[in-house]
């Protein structure tokens, strides 16, 4: 039954899981990850239009069916004509995807990888890219 005791037990179990996950001693310094995070932050700061809501020409979805991993894909169009495309495995098993196949309606040609998570080497728009959980690639086109 969905009662107060059941909700409290579920909330406590969730908090215990989060506490275990967030235990700082499980995390080690990772210079490659820190450098990537910095480059990603600078990329977003240079494009303040990414902070706004999706516009009429923007697209965001995930791969259907999920097939054991949740792969998000989409694009945003900037006021200067730049288009930024995201492909990211946000949950689950490693996924091999071809960005162009995930986003057949993406505007234009000439996509170039702008940023890729550590461990994703030389991603290309029209060839398979292997993405582990929490890895992604940003492509840009002018």
PDB file of C-alpha atoms in Angstrom:
ATOM      1  CA  UNK A   1       0.000   0.000   0.000  1.00  0.00           C
ATOM      2  CA  UNK A   2       1.073   3.546  -0.665  1.00  0.00           C
ATOM      3  CA  UNK A   3       0.955   4.907   2.854  1.00  0.00           C
ATOM      4  CA  UNK A   4       3.154   7.075   5.034  1.00  0.00           C
ATOM      5  CA  UNK A   5       5.251   4.164   6.367  1.00  0.00           C
ATOM      6  CA  UNK A   6       5.937   2.846   2.838  1.00  0.00           C
ATOM      7  CA  UNK A   7       6.892   6.294   1.550  1.00  0.00           C
ATOM      8  CA  UNK A   8       9.196   6.874   4.523  1.00  0.00           C
ATOM      9  CA  UNK A   9      10.886   3.486   3.988  1.00  0.00           C
ATOM     10  CA  UNK A  10      11.394   4.220   0.283  1.00  0.00           C
ATOM     11  CA  UNK A  11      12.778   7.686   1.054  1.00  0.00           C
ATOM     12  CA  UNK A  12      15.167   6.281   3.677  1.00  0.00           C
ATOM     13  CA  UNK A  13      16.408   3.581   1.284  1.00  0.00           C
ATOM     14  CA  UNK A  14      16.999   6.226  -1.402  1.00  0.00           C
ATOM     15  CA  UNK A  15      18.898   8.458   1.044  1.00  0.00           C
ATOM     16  CA  UNK A  16      21.040   5.496   2.136  1.00  0.00           C
ATOM     17  CA  UNK A  17      21.882   4.764  -1.513  1.00  0.00           C
ATOM     18  CA  UNK A  18      22.778   8.404  -2.185  1.00  0.00           C
ATOM     19  CA  UNK A  19      24.887   8.544   0.981  1.00  0.00           C
ATOM     20  CA  UNK A  20      26.838   5.471  -0.150  1.00  0.00           C
ATOM     21  CA  UNK A  21      27.277   6.915  -3.635  1.00  0.00           C
ATOM     22  CA  UNK A  22      28.462  10.304  -2.382  1.00  0.00           C
ATOM     23  CA  UNK A  23      31.079   8.973   0.021  1.00  0.00           C
ATOM     24  CA  UNK A  24      34.105  11.083  -0.865  1.00  0.00           C
ATOM     25  CA  UNK A  25      36.651   8.362  -0.086  1.00  0.00           C
ATOM     26  CA  UNK A  26      35.415   6.417  -3.120  1.00  0.00           C
ATOM     27  CA  UNK A  27      36.454   9.171  -5.497  1.00  0.00           C
ATOM     28  CA  UNK A  28      40.002   9.621  -6.704  1.00  0.00           C
ATOM     29  CA  UNK A  29      41.568  12.632  -8.382  1.00  0.00           C
ATOM     30  CA  UNK A  30      41.184  12.354 -12.146  1.00  0.00           C
ATOM     31  CA  UNK A  31      43.134  15.048 -14.017  1.00  0.00           C
ATOM     32  CA  UNK A  32      41.613  14.084 -17.393  1.00  0.00           C
ATOM     33  CA  UNK A  33      38.078  14.401 -16.011  1.00  0.00           C
ATOM     34  CA  UNK A  34      38.893  17.708 -14.294  1.00  0.00           C
ATOM     35  CA  UNK A  35      40.366  19.115 -17.527  1.00  0.00           C
ATOM     36  CA  UNK A  36      37.310  17.968 -19.508  1.00  0.00           C
ATOM     37  CA  UNK A  37      34.948  19.516 -16.954  1.00  0.00           C
ATOM     38  CA  UNK A  38      36.846  22.803 -17.240  1.00  0.00           C
ATOM     39  CA  UNK A  39      36.699  22.769 -21.064  1.00  0.00           C
ATOM     40  CA  UNK A  40      32.971  21.974 -20.919  1.00  0.00           C
ATOM     41  CA  UNK A  41      32.346  24.841 -18.496  1.00  0.00           C
ATOM     42  CA  UNK A  42      34.260  27.234 -20.775  1.00  0.00           C
ATOM     43  CA  UNK A  43      32.312  25.966 -23.803  1.00  0.00           C
ATOM     44  CA  UNK A  44      29.018  26.748 -22.060  1.00  0.00           C
ATOM     45  CA  UNK A  45      30.217  30.139 -20.798  1.00  0.00           C
ATOM     46  CA  UNK A  46      31.157  31.125 -24.348  1.00  0.00           C
ATOM     47  CA  UNK A  47      27.595  30.321 -25.480  1.00  0.00           C
ATOM     48  CA  UNK A  48      25.189  31.985 -23.042  1.00  0.00           C
ATOM     49  CA  UNK A  49      22.294  31.144 -25.375  1.00  0.00           C
ATOM     50  CA  UNK A  50      22.588  27.512 -24.213  1.00  0.00           C
ATOM     51  CA  UNK A  51      21.160  28.626 -20.845  1.00  0.00           C
ATOM     52  CA  UNK A  52      17.753  29.401 -22.379  1.00  0.00           C
ATOM     53  CA  UNK A  53      14.874  27.063 -23.098  1.00  0.00           C
ATOM     54  CA  UNK A  54      14.726  25.007 -26.283  1.00  0.00           C
ATOM     55  CA  UNK A  55      13.612  27.087 -29.241  1.00  0.00           C
ATOM     56  CA  UNK A  56      11.434  26.228 -32.214  1.00  0.00           C
ATOM     57  CA  UNK A  57      14.402  24.962 -34.259  1.00  0.00           C
ATOM     58  CA  UNK A  58      15.909  22.900 -31.429  1.00  0.00           C
ATOM     59  CA  UNK A  59      15.476  19.180 -30.832  1.00  0.00           C
ATOM     60  CA  UNK A  60      16.012  16.884 -27.841  1.00  0.00           C
ATOM     61  CA  UNK A  61      15.094  13.212 -27.448  1.00  0.00           C
ATOM     62  CA  UNK A  62      16.459   9.830 -26.497  1.00  0.00           C
ATOM     63  CA  UNK A  63      17.010   6.609 -28.400  1.00  0.00           C
ATOM     64  CA  UNK A  64      13.954   4.358 -28.635  1.00  0.00           C
ATOM     65  CA  UNK A  65      14.002   1.625 -27.514  1.00  0.00           C
ATOM     66  CA  UNK A  66      16.569   2.255 -24.812  1.00  0.00           C
ATOM     67  CA  UNK A  67      18.195  -1.194 -25.283  1.00  0.00           C
ATOM     68  CA  UNK A  68      19.836  -1.204 -21.835  1.00  0.00           C
ATOM     69  CA  UNK A  69      21.200   2.346 -21.958  1.00  0.00           C
ATOM     70  CA  UNK A  70      19.608   5.776 -22.119  1.00  0.00           C
ATOM     71  CA  UNK A  71      21.233   7.697 -24.970  1.00  0.00           C
ATOM     72  CA  UNK A  72      20.175  11.335 -25.276  1.00  0.00           C
ATOM     73  CA  UNK A  73      20.629  13.269 -28.488  1.00  0.00           C
ATOM     74  CA  UNK A  74      19.677  16.718 -29.643  1.00  0.00           C
ATOM     75  CA  UNK A  75      20.744  20.036 -31.051  1.00  0.00           C
ATOM     76  CA  UNK A  76      20.498  23.716 -30.192  1.00  0.00           C
ATOM     77  CA  UNK A  77      20.745  26.593 -32.650  1.00  0.00           C
ATOM     78  CA  UNK A  78      22.564  29.775 -31.630  1.00  0.00           C
ATOM     79  CA  UNK A  79      21.798  33.348 -32.702  1.00  0.00           C
ATOM     80  CA  UNK A  80      25.077  33.486 -34.650  1.00  0.00           C
ATOM     81  CA  UNK A  81      24.220  30.447 -36.793  1.00  0.00           C
ATOM     82  CA  UNK A  82      26.252  27.948 -34.779  1.00  0.00           C
ATOM     83  CA  UNK A  83      24.501  24.665 -34.033  1.00  0.00           C
ATOM     84  CA  UNK A  84      25.596  22.485 -31.098  1.00  0.00           C
ATOM     85  CA  UNK A  85      24.700  18.797 -31.054  1.00  0.00           C
ATOM     86  CA  UNK A  86      24.847  16.493 -28.027  1.00  0.00           C
ATOM     87  CA  UNK A  87      25.032  12.704 -27.992  1.00  0.00           C
ATOM     88  CA  UNK A  88      25.397  11.185 -24.504  1.00  0.00           C
ATOM     89  CA  UNK A  89      24.906   7.874 -22.737  1.00  0.00           C
ATOM     90  CA  UNK A  90      23.310   8.991 -19.498  1.00  0.00           C
ATOM     91  CA  UNK A  91      22.514   5.617 -17.947  1.00  0.00           C
ATOM     92  CA  UNK A  92      23.153   1.920 -18.321  1.00  0.00           C
ATOM     93  CA  UNK A  93      25.316  -0.331 -20.424  1.00  0.00           C
ATOM     94  CA  UNK A  94      27.900   0.944 -22.915  1.00  0.00           C
ATOM     95  CA  UNK A  95      26.305   1.929 -26.218  1.00  0.00           C
ATOM     96  CA  UNK A  96      27.719   2.091 -29.708  1.00  0.00           C
ATOM     97  CA  UNK A  97      25.934   4.766 -31.723  1.00  0.00           C
ATOM     98  CA  UNK A  98      26.352   6.662 -34.968  1.00  0.00           C
ATOM     99  CA  UNK A  99      25.465  10.296 -34.150  1.00  0.00           C
ATOM    100  CA  UNK A 100      24.169  10.970 -37.672  1.00  0.00           C
ATOM    101  CA  UNK A 101      21.793   7.996 -37.364  1.00  0.00           C
ATOM    102  CA  UNK A 102      20.444   9.224 -34.013  1.00  0.00           C
ATOM    103  CA  UNK A 103      19.763  12.687 -35.428  1.00  0.00           C
ATOM    104  CA  UNK A 104      18.768  12.301 -39.056  1.00  0.00           C
ATOM    105  CA  UNK A 105      17.052  15.705 -39.028  1.00  0.00           C
ATOM    106  CA  UNK A 106      20.071  17.592 -37.695  1.00  0.00           C
ATOM    107  CA  UNK A 107      20.520  20.742 -39.759  1.00  0.00           C
ATOM    108  CA  UNK A 108      23.318  20.831 -42.302  1.00  0.00           C
ATOM    109  CA  UNK A 109      26.600  19.059 -42.855  1.00  0.00           C
ATOM    110  CA  UNK A 110      30.115  19.699 -41.621  1.00  0.00           C
ATOM    111  CA  UNK A 111      29.743  18.549 -38.017  1.00  0.00           C
ATOM    112  CA  UNK A 112      32.987  18.541 -36.024  1.00  0.00           C
ATOM    113  CA  UNK A 113      33.606  17.127 -32.551  1.00  0.00           C
ATOM    114  CA  UNK A 114      34.087  20.064 -30.178  1.00  0.00           C
ATOM    115  CA  UNK A 115      34.317  18.126 -26.894  1.00  0.00           C
ATOM    116  CA  UNK A 116      34.334  14.467 -25.925  1.00  0.00           C
ATOM    117  CA  UNK A 117      34.359  12.812 -22.531  1.00  0.00           C
ATOM    118  CA  UNK A 118      37.666  11.272 -21.450  1.00  0.00           C
ATOM    119  CA  UNK A 119      37.982   7.843 -23.031  1.00  0.00           C
ATOM    120  CA  UNK A 120      36.059   8.798 -26.192  1.00  0.00           C
ATOM    121  CA  UNK A 121      38.773   9.108 -28.805  1.00  0.00           C
ATOM    122  CA  UNK A 122      38.323  10.873 -32.153  1.00  0.00           C
ATOM    123  CA  UNK A 123      34.521  10.755 -32.412  1.00  0.00           C
ATOM    124  CA  UNK A 124      33.106  11.271 -35.899  1.00  0.00           C
ATOM    125  CA  UNK A 125      29.617  12.351 -36.910  1.00  0.00           C
ATOM    126  CA  UNK A 126      28.963   9.477 -39.297  1.00  0.00           C
ATOM    127  CA  UNK A 127      30.867   6.537 -37.763  1.00  0.00           C
ATOM    128  CA  UNK A 128      30.174   4.431 -34.653  1.00  0.00           C
ATOM    129  CA  UNK A 129      31.127   5.948 -31.305  1.00  0.00           C
ATOM    130  CA  UNK A 130      31.272   3.826 -28.150  1.00  0.00           C
ATOM    131  CA  UNK A 131      29.900   5.663 -25.120  1.00  0.00           C
ATOM    132  CA  UNK A 132      30.202   4.264 -21.624  1.00  0.00           C
ATOM    133  CA  UNK A 133      27.738   5.343 -18.936  1.00  0.00           C
ATOM    134  CA  UNK A 134      28.033   9.134 -18.415  1.00  0.00           C
ATOM    135  CA  UNK A 135      30.103   9.731 -21.549  1.00  0.00           C
ATOM    136  CA  UNK A 136      29.135  12.077 -24.319  1.00  0.00           C
ATOM    137  CA  UNK A 137      30.227  14.116 -27.313  1.00  0.00           C
ATOM    138  CA  UNK A 138      29.415  17.665 -28.384  1.00  0.00           C
ATOM    139  CA  UNK A 139      29.540  18.405 -32.100  1.00  0.00           C
ATOM    140  CA  UNK A 140      29.352  21.859 -33.632  1.00  0.00           C
ATOM    141  CA  UNK A 141      28.545  23.241 -37.057  1.00  0.00           C
ATOM    142  CA  UNK A 142      28.624  26.806 -38.340  1.00  0.00           C
TER     143      UNK A 142
END
